[in-house]
Amino acid sequence: MIDFMLLFFLVIFAIAAISMKDLLSAVMIFSAYSLIMALVWMRMNAVDVAFTEAAVGAGITTVLLIAALSRTKRREENSPQSEITNSKSIQRRLLLSLITVIVTGAMLVYSTIDMPDFGDPDAPANLHVAARYIEKSYEETGVVNFVTAVLASYRGYDTLGEVVVIFTAGVGVVLLLRRRKEQ
Amino acid sequence: MIVRVIARILIPFIQLYALYVIAHGEIGPGGGFQGGVIFSASIILYVIAFGMEEARSRISQKMSDLLSSTGALVFAIIGLLCILAGGSYLEYDQLPLGTPKLASQLGIYGIEIGIGITVAAVLITIFFETAGRKDD
């Protein structure tokens, strides 16, 4: 029941965020969306992911987006496209794409019926390396939290890559936005 | 005034909590990424309460730039030390630090600190660069 409510709110927030013309409100709704998402992760017992979602998604991303908004305008401008959409051919094309999206979505929902239950120990995803991480990670890495063991040890290269990605993002921002003194 | 007083009380605790999250990543949820984000949040609170100039006098541009690369380098150098110790890249238990398990723990601890430094410094830099431009 709680899960259903959370997912319901996620959909509401997602629709509200894209339909909002006031960008500051949209950023706030995104923050609420991330907070709900963190609760969903908690419900799935993924505490590390929930922690990251709450700190990064709901917290720092909101601040950085507001900082970015202070550099631009607060309101989304009406694009000239809204006048074109009244013409017949465009409306037909929009209807066609709506049908495509609904059919694809229905097919995706239909395919979930065949998927294993959440947390099923016999699911293909749980049969591969998960058992070894759970049973052996303390012996092999000496770390109790096996999420950390996977991130830092078994998948150490990926984590190094992530850190370099963050560093590169910082370098990019500095190169694009920083003013040199002599200019 | 109220904001400044509250911020002055809160910031040390936020930073302590950030360090706790980084150090505690091996035992509970958390780690370098989350801890680094929380640490940068404390600096952003400082900027909101005391202003950009005051914050820049505490953390200079040069320092945040330097720390951004330091963290990534700490991670990469720990990986290289593993090669020097006779293992392959990032194979922590080959480090000559007591038992293999202890070496692995310390290696993971080291890279978490590196991740924390880079994440915190990069986020502070991005915030300073986007929010701190007065001209144009």
PDB file of N, CA, C and O in Angstrom, chain A residues 47-48 51-52 55-56 60 63-64 67-68 70-71 138-145 148 152-153 156-157 159-160 162-163 166-167 169-170 173-174 177-179, chain B residues 17 21 25-30 33-34 37 40 44 61 65 68-69 75 89-90 92 101 104-105 108 111-112 115 118-119 122-123 125 127 129-131 133 135-136:
ATOM      1  N   VAL A  47      19.761   0.722   1.268  1.00  0.00           N
ATOM      2  CA  VAL A  47      20.041   1.900   2.090  1.00  0.00           C
ATOM      3  C   VAL A  47      21.112   2.789   1.480  1.00  0.00           C
ATOM      4  O   VAL A  47      21.005   4.017   1.539  1.00  0.00           O
ATOM      5  N   ASP A  48      22.149   2.171   0.908  1.00  0.00           N
ATOM      6  CA  ASP A  48      23.229   2.990   0.350  1.00  0.00           C
ATOM      7  C   ASP A  48      22.717   3.851  -0.792  1.00  0.00           C
ATOM      8  O   ASP A  48      23.057   5.038  -0.894  1.00  0.00           O
ATOM      9  N   PHE A  51      20.544   6.654   0.570  1.00  0.00           N
ATOM     10  CA  PHE A  51      21.390   7.695   1.147  1.00  0.00           C
ATOM     11  C   PHE A  51      21.913   8.618   0.042  1.00  0.00           C
ATOM     12  O   PHE A  51      21.831   9.851   0.122  1.00  0.00           O
ATOM     13  N   THR A  52      22.437   7.997  -1.030  1.00  0.00           N
ATOM     14  CA  THR A  52      22.967   8.791  -2.131  1.00  0.00           C
ATOM     15  C   THR A  52      21.868   9.622  -2.778  1.00  0.00           C
ATOM     16  O   THR A  52      22.060  10.804  -3.076  1.00  0.00           O
ATOM     17  N   ALA A  55      21.031  12.575  -0.504  1.00  0.00           N
ATOM     18  CA  ALA A  55      22.076  13.589  -0.406  1.00  0.00           C
ATOM     19  C   ALA A  55      22.316  14.276  -1.747  1.00  0.00           C
ATOM     20  O   ALA A  55      22.374  15.503  -1.830  1.00  0.00           O
ATOM     21  N   VAL A  56      22.431  13.481  -2.811  1.00  0.00           N
ATOM     22  CA  VAL A  56      22.770  14.048  -4.118  1.00  0.00           C
ATOM     23  C   VAL A  56      21.518  14.549  -4.836  1.00  0.00           C
ATOM     24  O   VAL A  56      21.435  15.701  -5.253  1.00  0.00           O
ATOM     25  N   ILE A  60      22.035  18.270  -3.044  1.00  0.00           N
ATOM     26  CA  ILE A  60      23.002  19.123  -3.706  1.00  0.00           C
ATOM     27  C   ILE A  60      22.584  19.476  -5.136  1.00  0.00           C
ATOM     28  O   ILE A  60      22.843  20.588  -5.601  1.00  0.00           O
ATOM     29  N   VAL A  63      20.397  22.528  -5.087  1.00  0.00           N
ATOM     30  CA  VAL A  63      21.158  23.754  -4.850  1.00  0.00           C
ATOM     31  C   VAL A  63      21.894  24.188  -6.113  1.00  0.00           C
ATOM     32  O   VAL A  63      21.864  25.363  -6.501  1.00  0.00           O
ATOM     33  N   LEU A  64      22.523  23.207  -6.791  1.00  0.00           N
ATOM     34  CA  LEU A  64      23.292  23.554  -7.990  1.00  0.00           C
ATOM     35  C   LEU A  64      22.368  24.040  -9.111  1.00  0.00           C
ATOM     36  O   LEU A  64      22.712  24.974  -9.848  1.00  0.00           O
ATOM     37  N   ALA A  67      21.386  27.528  -8.320  1.00  0.00           N
ATOM     38  CA  ALA A  67      22.525  28.393  -8.641  1.00  0.00           C
ATOM     39  C   ALA A  67      22.601  28.638 -10.139  1.00  0.00           C
ATOM     40  O   ALA A  67      22.858  29.755 -10.594  1.00  0.00           O
ATOM     41  N   ALA A  68      22.346  27.578 -10.924  1.00  0.00           N
ATOM     42  CA  ALA A  68      22.377  27.730 -12.380  1.00  0.00           C
ATOM     43  C   ALA A  68      21.224  28.620 -12.847  1.00  0.00           C
ATOM     44  O   ALA A  68      21.389  29.425 -13.769  1.00  0.00           O
ATOM     45  N   SER A  70      19.986  31.092 -11.274  1.00  0.00           N
ATOM     46  CA  SER A  70      20.289  32.494 -10.985  1.00  0.00           C
ATOM     47  C   SER A  70      21.112  33.113 -12.106  1.00  0.00           C
ATOM     48  O   SER A  70      21.242  34.327 -12.185  1.00  0.00           O
ATOM     49  N   ARG A  71      21.691  32.273 -12.972  1.00  0.00           N
ATOM     50  CA  ARG A  71      22.459  32.768 -14.117  1.00  0.00           C
ATOM     51  C   ARG A  71      21.559  32.999 -15.327  1.00  0.00           C
ATOM     52  O   ARG A  71      21.968  33.634 -16.295  1.00  0.00           O
ATOM     53  N   TYR A 138      33.463 -10.431   3.056  1.00  0.00           N
ATOM     54  CA  TYR A 138      34.210 -10.074   4.264  1.00  0.00           C
ATOM     55  C   TYR A 138      35.568 -10.759   4.274  1.00  0.00           C
ATOM     56  O   TYR A 138      36.583 -10.142   4.574  1.00  0.00           O
ATOM     57  N   GLU A 139      35.604 -12.043   3.910  1.00  0.00           N
ATOM     58  CA  GLU A 139      36.890 -12.751   3.871  1.00  0.00           C
ATOM     59  C   GLU A 139      37.845 -12.110   2.872  1.00  0.00           C
ATOM     60  O   GLU A 139      39.037 -11.976   3.123  1.00  0.00           O
ATOM     61  N   GLU A 140      37.300 -11.727   1.712  1.00  0.00           N
ATOM     62  CA  GLU A 140      38.198 -11.291   0.646  1.00  0.00           C
ATOM     63  C   GLU A 140      38.615  -9.830   0.747  1.00  0.00           C
ATOM     64  O   GLU A 140      39.685  -9.464   0.298  1.00  0.00           O
ATOM     65  N   THR A 141      37.739  -8.983   1.311  1.00  0.00           N
ATOM     66  CA  THR A 141      38.081  -7.562   1.362  1.00  0.00           C
ATOM     67  C   THR A 141      38.190  -7.032   2.784  1.00  0.00           C
ATOM     68  O   THR A 141      38.718  -5.949   2.993  1.00  0.00           O
ATOM     69  N   GLY A 142      37.654  -7.741   3.768  1.00  0.00           N
ATOM     70  CA  GLY A 142      37.725  -7.267   5.140  1.00  0.00           C
ATOM     71  C   GLY A 142      36.736  -6.163   5.453  1.00  0.00           C
ATOM     72  O   GLY A 142      36.856  -5.492   6.463  1.00  0.00           O
ATOM     73  N   VAL A 143      35.747  -5.959   4.567  1.00  0.00           N
ATOM     74  CA  VAL A 143      34.782  -4.886   4.768  1.00  0.00           C
ATOM     75  C   VAL A 143      33.419  -5.506   5.051  1.00  0.00           C
ATOM     76  O   VAL A 143      32.983  -6.421   4.351  1.00  0.00           O
ATOM     77  N   VAL A 144      32.759  -4.998   6.095  1.00  0.00           N
ATOM     78  CA  VAL A 144      31.492  -5.611   6.516  1.00  0.00           C
ATOM     79  C   VAL A 144      30.366  -5.259   5.555  1.00  0.00           C
ATOM     80  O   VAL A 144      29.558  -6.110   5.188  1.00  0.00           O
ATOM     81  N   ASN A 145      30.295  -3.991   5.165  1.00  0.00           N
ATOM     82  CA  ASN A 145      29.222  -3.553   4.272  1.00  0.00           C
ATOM     83  C   ASN A 145      29.572  -3.984   2.855  1.00  0.00           C
ATOM     84  O   ASN A 145      30.491  -3.440   2.239  1.00  0.00           O
ATOM     85  N   THR A 148      29.893  -1.443  -0.031  1.00  0.00           N
ATOM     86  CA  THR A 148      31.204  -0.792  -0.110  1.00  0.00           C
ATOM     87  C   THR A 148      32.242  -1.730  -0.700  1.00  0.00           C
ATOM     88  O   THR A 148      33.088  -1.313  -1.490  1.00  0.00           O
ATOM     89  N   ALA A 152      34.243  -0.532  -3.865  1.00  0.00           N
ATOM     90  CA  ALA A 152      35.640  -0.144  -3.708  1.00  0.00           C
ATOM     91  C   ALA A 152      36.600  -1.218  -4.173  1.00  0.00           C
ATOM     92  O   ALA A 152      37.706  -0.914  -4.605  1.00  0.00           O
ATOM     93  N   SER A 153      36.190  -2.489  -4.061  1.00  0.00           N
ATOM     94  CA  SER A 153      37.154  -3.549  -4.337  1.00  0.00           C
ATOM     95  C   SER A 153      36.827  -4.319  -5.621  1.00  0.00           C
ATOM     96  O   SER A 153      37.587  -4.287  -6.580  1.00  0.00           O
ATOM     97  N   GLY A 156      36.382  -1.732  -8.381  1.00  0.00           N
ATOM     98  CA  GLY A 156      37.223  -0.577  -8.087  1.00  0.00           C
ATOM     99  C   GLY A 156      37.495   0.296  -9.297  1.00  0.00           C
ATOM    100  O   GLY A 156      37.503   1.517  -9.199  1.00  0.00           O
ATOM    101  N   TYR A 157      37.654  -0.347 -10.475  1.00  0.00           N
ATOM    102  CA  TYR A 157      37.921   0.430 -11.688  1.00  0.00           C
ATOM    103  C   TYR A 157      36.758   1.363 -12.001  1.00  0.00           C
ATOM    104  O   TYR A 157      36.955   2.519 -12.359  1.00  0.00           O
ATOM    105  N   THR A 159      34.605   2.621  -9.934  1.00  0.00           N
ATOM    106  CA  THR A 159      34.540   3.724  -8.987  1.00  0.00           C
ATOM    107  C   THR A 159      35.613   4.761  -9.305  1.00  0.00           C
ATOM    108  O   THR A 159      35.351   5.966  -9.225  1.00  0.00           O
ATOM    109  N   LEU A 160      36.801   4.289  -9.686  1.00  0.00           N
ATOM    110  CA  LEU A 160      37.848   5.233 -10.113  1.00  0.00           C
ATOM    111  C   LEU A 160      37.342   6.058 -11.291  1.00  0.00           C
ATOM    112  O   LEU A 160      37.512   7.279 -11.335  1.00  0.00           O
ATOM    113  N   GLU A 162      34.241   6.766 -11.980  1.00  0.00           N
ATOM    114  CA  GLU A 162      33.234   7.727 -11.519  1.00  0.00           C
ATOM    115  C   GLU A 162      33.886   8.960 -10.921  1.00  0.00           C
ATOM    116  O   GLU A 162      33.444  10.096 -11.173  1.00  0.00           O
ATOM    117  N   VAL A 163      34.941   8.734 -10.127  1.00  0.00           N
ATOM    118  CA  VAL A 163      35.616   9.872  -9.508  1.00  0.00           C
ATOM    119  C   VAL A 163      36.211  10.770 -10.591  1.00  0.00           C
ATOM    120  O   VAL A 163      36.127  12.000 -10.515  1.00  0.00           O
ATOM    121  N   ILE A 166      33.528  12.898 -12.133  1.00  0.00           N
ATOM    122  CA  ILE A 166      33.181  14.058 -11.301  1.00  0.00           C
ATOM    123  C   ILE A 166      34.257  15.127 -11.421  1.00  0.00           C
ATOM    124  O   ILE A 166      33.964  16.316 -11.581  1.00  0.00           O
ATOM    125  N   PHE A 167      35.528  14.681 -11.377  1.00  0.00           N
ATOM    126  CA  PHE A 167      36.637  15.633 -11.516  1.00  0.00           C
ATOM    127  C   PHE A 167      36.564  16.356 -12.862  1.00  0.00           C
ATOM    128  O   PHE A 167      36.726  17.578 -12.940  1.00  0.00           O
ATOM    129  N   ALA A 169      33.891  16.877 -14.641  1.00  0.00           N
ATOM    130  CA  ALA A 169      32.791  17.834 -14.604  1.00  0.00           C
ATOM    131  C   ALA A 169      33.242  19.137 -13.963  1.00  0.00           C
ATOM    132  O   ALA A 169      32.941  20.230 -14.468  1.00  0.00           O
ATOM    133  N   GLY A 170      34.001  19.019 -12.859  1.00  0.00           N
ATOM    134  CA  GLY A 170      34.510  20.219 -12.197  1.00  0.00           C
ATOM    135  C   GLY A 170      35.432  21.002 -13.111  1.00  0.00           C
ATOM    136  O   GLY A 170      35.314  22.234 -13.213  1.00  0.00           O
ATOM    137  N   VAL A 173      33.380  22.868 -15.726  1.00  0.00           N
ATOM    138  CA  VAL A 173      32.731  24.079 -15.209  1.00  0.00           C
ATOM    139  C   VAL A 173      33.755  25.205 -15.042  1.00  0.00           C
ATOM    140  O   VAL A 173      33.500  26.352 -15.410  1.00  0.00           O
ATOM    141  N   VAL A 174      34.929  24.852 -14.519  1.00  0.00           N
ATOM    142  CA  VAL A 174      35.960  25.881 -14.327  1.00  0.00           C
ATOM    143  C   VAL A 174      36.372  26.480 -15.668  1.00  0.00           C
ATOM    144  O   VAL A 174      36.462  27.699 -15.815  1.00  0.00           O
ATOM    145  N   LEU A 177      33.203  28.612 -17.112  1.00  0.00           N
ATOM    146  CA  LEU A 177      32.591  29.727 -16.381  1.00  0.00           C
ATOM    147  C   LEU A 177      33.594  30.656 -15.705  1.00  0.00           C
ATOM    148  O   LEU A 177      33.252  31.778 -15.387  1.00  0.00           O
ATOM    149  N   ARG A 178      34.805  30.171 -15.419  1.00  0.00           N
ATOM    150  CA  ARG A 178      35.704  31.022 -14.646  1.00  0.00           C
ATOM    151  C   ARG A 178      36.260  32.153 -15.503  1.00  0.00           C
ATOM    152  O   ARG A 178      36.716  31.927 -16.618  1.00  0.00           O
ATOM    153  N   ARG A 179      36.209  33.363 -14.956  1.00  0.00           N
ATOM    154  CA  ARG A 179      36.801  34.511 -15.638  1.00  0.00           C
ATOM    155  C   ARG A 179      38.246  34.669 -15.185  1.00  0.00           C
ATOM    156  O   ARG A 179      38.536  34.639 -14.000  1.00  0.00           O
TER     157      ARG A 179
ATOM    158  N   TYR B  17      29.628  15.065  10.795  1.00  0.00           N
ATOM    159  CA  TYR B  17      28.793  13.986  10.283  1.00  0.00           C
ATOM    160  C   TYR B  17      29.311  13.519   8.924  1.00  0.00           C
ATOM    161  O   TYR B  17      29.329  12.317   8.642  1.00  0.00           O
ATOM    162  N   VAL B  21      30.413   9.812   7.959  1.00  0.00           N
ATOM    163  CA  VAL B  21      29.852   9.029   6.854  1.00  0.00           C
ATOM    164  C   VAL B  21      30.976   8.453   5.997  1.00  0.00           C
ATOM    165  O   VAL B  21      30.921   7.287   5.583  1.00  0.00           O
ATOM    166  N   GLY B  25      31.779   4.160   6.016  1.00  0.00           N
ATOM    167  CA  GLY B  25      31.284   3.487   4.832  1.00  0.00           C
ATOM    168  C   GLY B  25      31.557   1.997   4.801  1.00  0.00           C
ATOM    169  O   GLY B  25      30.862   1.246   4.134  1.00  0.00           O
ATOM    170  N   GLU B  26      32.593   1.564   5.548  1.00  0.00           N
ATOM    171  CA  GLU B  26      32.912   0.140   5.536  1.00  0.00           C
ATOM    172  C   GLU B  26      31.942  -0.662   6.384  1.00  0.00           C
ATOM    173  O   GLU B  26      31.771  -1.853   6.174  1.00  0.00           O
ATOM    174  N   ILE B  27      31.339  -0.017   7.364  1.00  0.00           N
ATOM    175  CA  ILE B  27      30.513  -0.762   8.323  1.00  0.00           C
ATOM    176  C   ILE B  27      29.032  -0.561   8.032  1.00  0.00           C
ATOM    177  O   ILE B  27      28.251  -1.494   8.060  1.00  0.00           O
ATOM    178  N   GLY B  28      28.634   0.675   7.766  1.00  0.00           N
ATOM    179  CA  GLY B  28      27.228   0.939   7.515  1.00  0.00           C
ATOM    180  C   GLY B  28      27.038   1.584   6.164  1.00  0.00           C
ATOM    181  O   GLY B  28      27.977   1.660   5.372  1.00  0.00           O
ATOM    182  N   PRO B  29      25.818   2.036   5.890  1.00  0.00           N
ATOM    183  CA  PRO B  29      25.612   2.762   4.637  1.00  0.00           C
ATOM    184  C   PRO B  29      26.410   4.066   4.626  1.00  0.00           C
ATOM    185  O   PRO B  29      26.607   4.676   5.669  1.00  0.00           O
ATOM    186  N   GLY B  30      26.862   4.448   3.449  1.00  0.00           N
ATOM    187  CA  GLY B  30      27.648   5.683   3.357  1.00  0.00           C
ATOM    188  C   GLY B  30      28.920   5.422   2.594  1.00  0.00           C
ATOM    189  O   GLY B  30      29.092   4.363   1.998  1.00  0.00           O
ATOM    190  N   PHE B  33      31.322   9.161  -1.534  1.00  0.00           N
ATOM    191  CA  PHE B  33      30.425  10.005  -2.323  1.00  0.00           C
ATOM    192  C   PHE B  33      29.467  10.772  -1.419  1.00  0.00           C
ATOM    193  O   PHE B  33      29.394  11.997  -1.469  1.00  0.00           O
ATOM    194  N   GLN B  34      28.752  10.031  -0.560  1.00  0.00           N
ATOM    195  CA  GLN B  34      27.753  10.674   0.287  1.00  0.00           C
ATOM    196  C   GLN B  34      28.411  11.661   1.254  1.00  0.00           C
ATOM    197  O   GLN B  34      27.927  12.787   1.437  1.00  0.00           O
ATOM    198  N   VAL B  37      29.463  14.824  -0.466  1.00  0.00           N
ATOM    199  CA  VAL B  37      28.316  15.683  -0.765  1.00  0.00           C
ATOM    200  C   VAL B  37      27.882  16.435   0.482  1.00  0.00           C
ATOM    201  O   VAL B  37      27.620  17.645   0.439  1.00  0.00           O
ATOM    202  N   SER B  40      30.290  19.238   1.264  1.00  0.00           N
ATOM    203  CA  SER B  40      30.122  20.418   0.403  1.00  0.00           C
ATOM    204  C   SER B  40      28.860  21.168   0.784  1.00  0.00           C
ATOM    205  O   SER B  40      28.811  22.396   0.681  1.00  0.00           O
ATOM    206  N   ILE B  44      28.274  25.194   1.421  1.00  0.00           N
ATOM    207  CA  ILE B  44      27.241  25.969   0.746  1.00  0.00           C
ATOM    208  C   ILE B  44      26.403  26.712   1.784  1.00  0.00           C
ATOM    209  O   ILE B  44      26.044  27.879   1.585  1.00  0.00           O
ATOM    210  N   GLN B  61      40.339  29.802  -4.173  1.00  0.00           N
ATOM    211  CA  GLN B  61      40.124  29.120  -5.444  1.00  0.00           C
ATOM    212  C   GLN B  61      41.200  28.059  -5.692  1.00  0.00           C
ATOM    213  O   GLN B  61      40.914  26.939  -6.090  1.00  0.00           O
ATOM    214  N   ASP B  65      40.625  23.983  -6.173  1.00  0.00           N
ATOM    215  CA  ASP B  65      41.115  23.354  -7.405  1.00  0.00           C
ATOM    216  C   ASP B  65      42.085  22.219  -7.085  1.00  0.00           C
ATOM    217  O   ASP B  65      42.010  21.129  -7.640  1.00  0.00           O
ATOM    218  N   SER B  68      40.394  19.144  -5.624  1.00  0.00           N
ATOM    219  CA  SER B  68      39.634  18.346  -6.595  1.00  0.00           C
ATOM    220  C   SER B  68      40.503  17.283  -7.223  1.00  0.00           C
ATOM    221  O   SER B  68      40.107  16.121  -7.346  1.00  0.00           O
ATOM    222  N   SER B  69      41.729  17.689  -7.625  1.00  0.00           N
ATOM    223  CA  SER B  69      42.591  16.701  -8.271  1.00  0.00           C
ATOM    224  C   SER B  69      43.278  15.807  -7.252  1.00  0.00           C
ATOM    225  O   SER B  69      43.569  14.653  -7.551  1.00  0.00           O
ATOM    226  N   PHE B  75      43.281   8.172  -5.000  1.00  0.00           N
ATOM    227  CA  PHE B  75      42.690   6.912  -5.483  1.00  0.00           C
ATOM    228  C   PHE B  75      43.647   6.223  -6.460  1.00  0.00           C
ATOM    229  O   PHE B  75      44.027   5.053  -6.282  1.00  0.00           O
ATOM    230  N   TYR B  89      46.570  -3.785 -10.370  1.00  0.00           N
ATOM    231  CA  TYR B  89      46.065  -2.455 -10.028  1.00  0.00           C
ATOM    232  C   TYR B  89      44.861  -2.555  -9.100  1.00  0.00           C
ATOM    233  O   TYR B  89      43.928  -3.321  -9.361  1.00  0.00           O
ATOM    234  N   LEU B  90      44.872  -1.805  -8.008  1.00  0.00           N
ATOM    235  CA  LEU B  90      43.796  -1.766  -7.000  1.00  0.00           C
ATOM    236  C   LEU B  90      43.609  -3.097  -6.262  1.00  0.00           C
ATOM    237  O   LEU B  90      42.577  -3.344  -5.683  1.00  0.00           O
ATOM    238  N   TYR B  92      44.180  -4.395  -3.252  1.00  0.00           N
ATOM    239  CA  TYR B  92      44.629  -3.813  -1.978  1.00  0.00           C
ATOM    240  C   TYR B  92      45.329  -4.816  -1.059  1.00  0.00           C
ATOM    241  O   TYR B  92      46.204  -4.442  -0.300  1.00  0.00           O
ATOM    242  N   LYS B 101      43.991  -8.911   4.987  1.00  0.00           N
ATOM    243  CA  LYS B 101      42.675  -8.344   5.272  1.00  0.00           C
ATOM    244  C   LYS B 101      42.799  -6.903   5.760  1.00  0.00           C
ATOM    245  O   LYS B 101      42.064  -6.009   5.328  1.00  0.00           O
ATOM    246  N   SER B 104      43.691  -4.691   2.910  1.00  0.00           N
ATOM    247  CA  SER B 104      42.531  -4.425   2.070  1.00  0.00           C
ATOM    248  C   SER B 104      41.624  -3.378   2.708  1.00  0.00           C
ATOM    249  O   SER B 104      41.152  -2.447   2.059  1.00  0.00           O
ATOM    250  N   GLN B 105      41.421  -3.526   4.046  1.00  0.00           N
ATOM    251  CA  GLN B 105      40.596  -2.541   4.747  1.00  0.00           C
ATOM    252  C   GLN B 105      41.180  -1.140   4.629  1.00  0.00           C
ATOM    253  O   GLN B 105      40.476  -0.178   4.314  1.00  0.00           O
ATOM    254  N   ILE B 108      40.871   0.290   1.070  1.00  0.00           N
ATOM    255  CA  ILE B 108      39.511   0.762   0.788  1.00  0.00           C
ATOM    256  C   ILE B 108      39.242   2.058   1.543  1.00  0.00           C
ATOM    257  O   ILE B 108      38.655   2.999   1.011  1.00  0.00           O
ATOM    258  N   ILE B 111      40.906   4.909  -0.365  1.00  0.00           N
ATOM    259  CA  ILE B 111      40.239   5.402  -1.568  1.00  0.00           C
ATOM    260  C   ILE B 111      38.937   6.108  -1.221  1.00  0.00           C
ATOM    261  O   ILE B 111      38.552   7.054  -1.884  1.00  0.00           O
ATOM    262  N   GLU B 112      38.260   5.675  -0.132  1.00  0.00           N
ATOM    263  CA  GLU B 112      37.036   6.388   0.271  1.00  0.00           C
ATOM    264  C   GLU B 112      37.362   7.838   0.633  1.00  0.00           C
ATOM    265  O   GLU B 112      36.622   8.756   0.287  1.00  0.00           O
ATOM    266  N   ILE B 115      37.893   9.674  -2.596  1.00  0.00           N
ATOM    267  CA  ILE B 115      36.610   9.985  -3.234  1.00  0.00           C
ATOM    268  C   ILE B 115      35.960  11.171  -2.534  1.00  0.00           C
ATOM    269  O   ILE B 115      35.487  12.111  -3.176  1.00  0.00           O
ATOM    270  N   THR B 118      37.626  14.553  -3.456  1.00  0.00           N
ATOM    271  CA  THR B 118      37.310  15.019  -4.806  1.00  0.00           C
ATOM    272  C   THR B 118      35.863  15.484  -4.903  1.00  0.00           C
ATOM    273  O   THR B 118      35.585  16.568  -5.425  1.00  0.00           O
ATOM    274  N   VAL B 119      34.917  14.663  -4.392  1.00  0.00           N
ATOM    275  CA  VAL B 119      33.502  15.020  -4.520  1.00  0.00           C
ATOM    276  C   VAL B 119      33.222  16.350  -3.826  1.00  0.00           C
ATOM    277  O   VAL B 119      32.602  17.251  -4.408  1.00  0.00           O
ATOM    278  N   VAL B 122      34.983  19.296  -5.767  1.00  0.00           N
ATOM    279  CA  VAL B 122      34.388  19.589  -7.078  1.00  0.00           C
ATOM    280  C   VAL B 122      33.037  20.266  -6.906  1.00  0.00           C
ATOM    281  O   VAL B 122      32.731  21.255  -7.579  1.00  0.00           O
ATOM    282  N   LEU B 123      32.225  19.764  -5.961  1.00  0.00           N
ATOM    283  CA  LEU B 123      30.905  20.375  -5.776  1.00  0.00           C
ATOM    284  C   LEU B 123      31.035  21.809  -5.271  1.00  0.00           C
ATOM    285  O   LEU B 123      30.291  22.696  -5.693  1.00  0.00           O
ATOM    286  N   THR B 125      33.553  23.781  -5.912  1.00  0.00           N
ATOM    287  CA  THR B 125      34.006  24.560  -7.063  1.00  0.00           C
ATOM    288  C   THR B 125      32.838  24.894  -7.979  1.00  0.00           C
ATOM    289  O   THR B 125      32.673  26.049  -8.398  1.00  0.00           O
ATOM    290  N   PHE B 127      29.689  25.066  -7.289  1.00  0.00           N
ATOM    291  CA  PHE B 127      28.789  26.043  -6.652  1.00  0.00           C
ATOM    292  C   PHE B 127      29.383  27.438  -6.702  1.00  0.00           C
ATOM    293  O   PHE B 127      28.707  28.402  -7.059  1.00  0.00           O
ATOM    294  N   GLU B 129      31.523  28.616  -8.833  1.00  0.00           N
ATOM    295  CA  GLU B 129      31.608  29.156 -10.199  1.00  0.00           C
ATOM    296  C   GLU B 129      30.242  29.541 -10.737  1.00  0.00           C
ATOM    297  O   GLU B 129      30.123  30.506 -11.494  1.00  0.00           O
ATOM    298  N   THR B 130      29.184  28.778 -10.405  1.00  0.00           N
ATOM    299  CA  THR B 130      27.877  29.125 -10.961  1.00  0.00           C
ATOM    300  C   THR B 130      27.193  30.220 -10.155  1.00  0.00           C
ATOM    301  O   THR B 130      26.545  31.100 -10.729  1.00  0.00           O
ATOM    302  N   ALA B 131      27.317  30.182  -8.831  1.00  0.00           N
ATOM    303  CA  ALA B 131      26.584  31.161  -8.024  1.00  0.00           C
ATOM    304  C   ALA B 131      27.399  32.413  -7.770  1.00  0.00           C
ATOM    305  O   ALA B 131      26.842  33.442  -7.409  1.00  0.00           O
ATOM    306  N   ARG B 133      29.336  34.456  -9.710  1.00  0.00           N
ATOM    307  CA  ARG B 133      29.774  35.423 -10.718  1.00  0.00           C
ATOM    308  C   ARG B 133      28.949  36.683 -10.596  1.00  0.00           C
ATOM    309  O   ARG B 133      27.735  36.675 -10.746  1.00  0.00           O
ATOM    310  N   ASP B 135      29.703  39.702 -12.398  1.00  0.00           N
ATOM    311  CA  ASP B 135      29.624  40.459 -13.646  1.00  0.00           C
ATOM    312  C   ASP B 135      28.562  39.872 -14.582  1.00  0.00           C
ATOM    313  O   ASP B 135      27.966  38.852 -14.300  1.00  0.00           O
ATOM    314  N   ASP B 136      28.331  40.499 -15.658  1.00  0.00           N
ATOM    315  CA  ASP B 136      27.346  40.244 -16.729  1.00  0.00           C
ATOM    316  C   ASP B 136      25.928  39.935 -16.250  1.00  0.00           C
ATOM    317  O   ASP B 136      25.579  40.147 -15.101  1.00  0.00           O
TER     318      ASP B 136
END
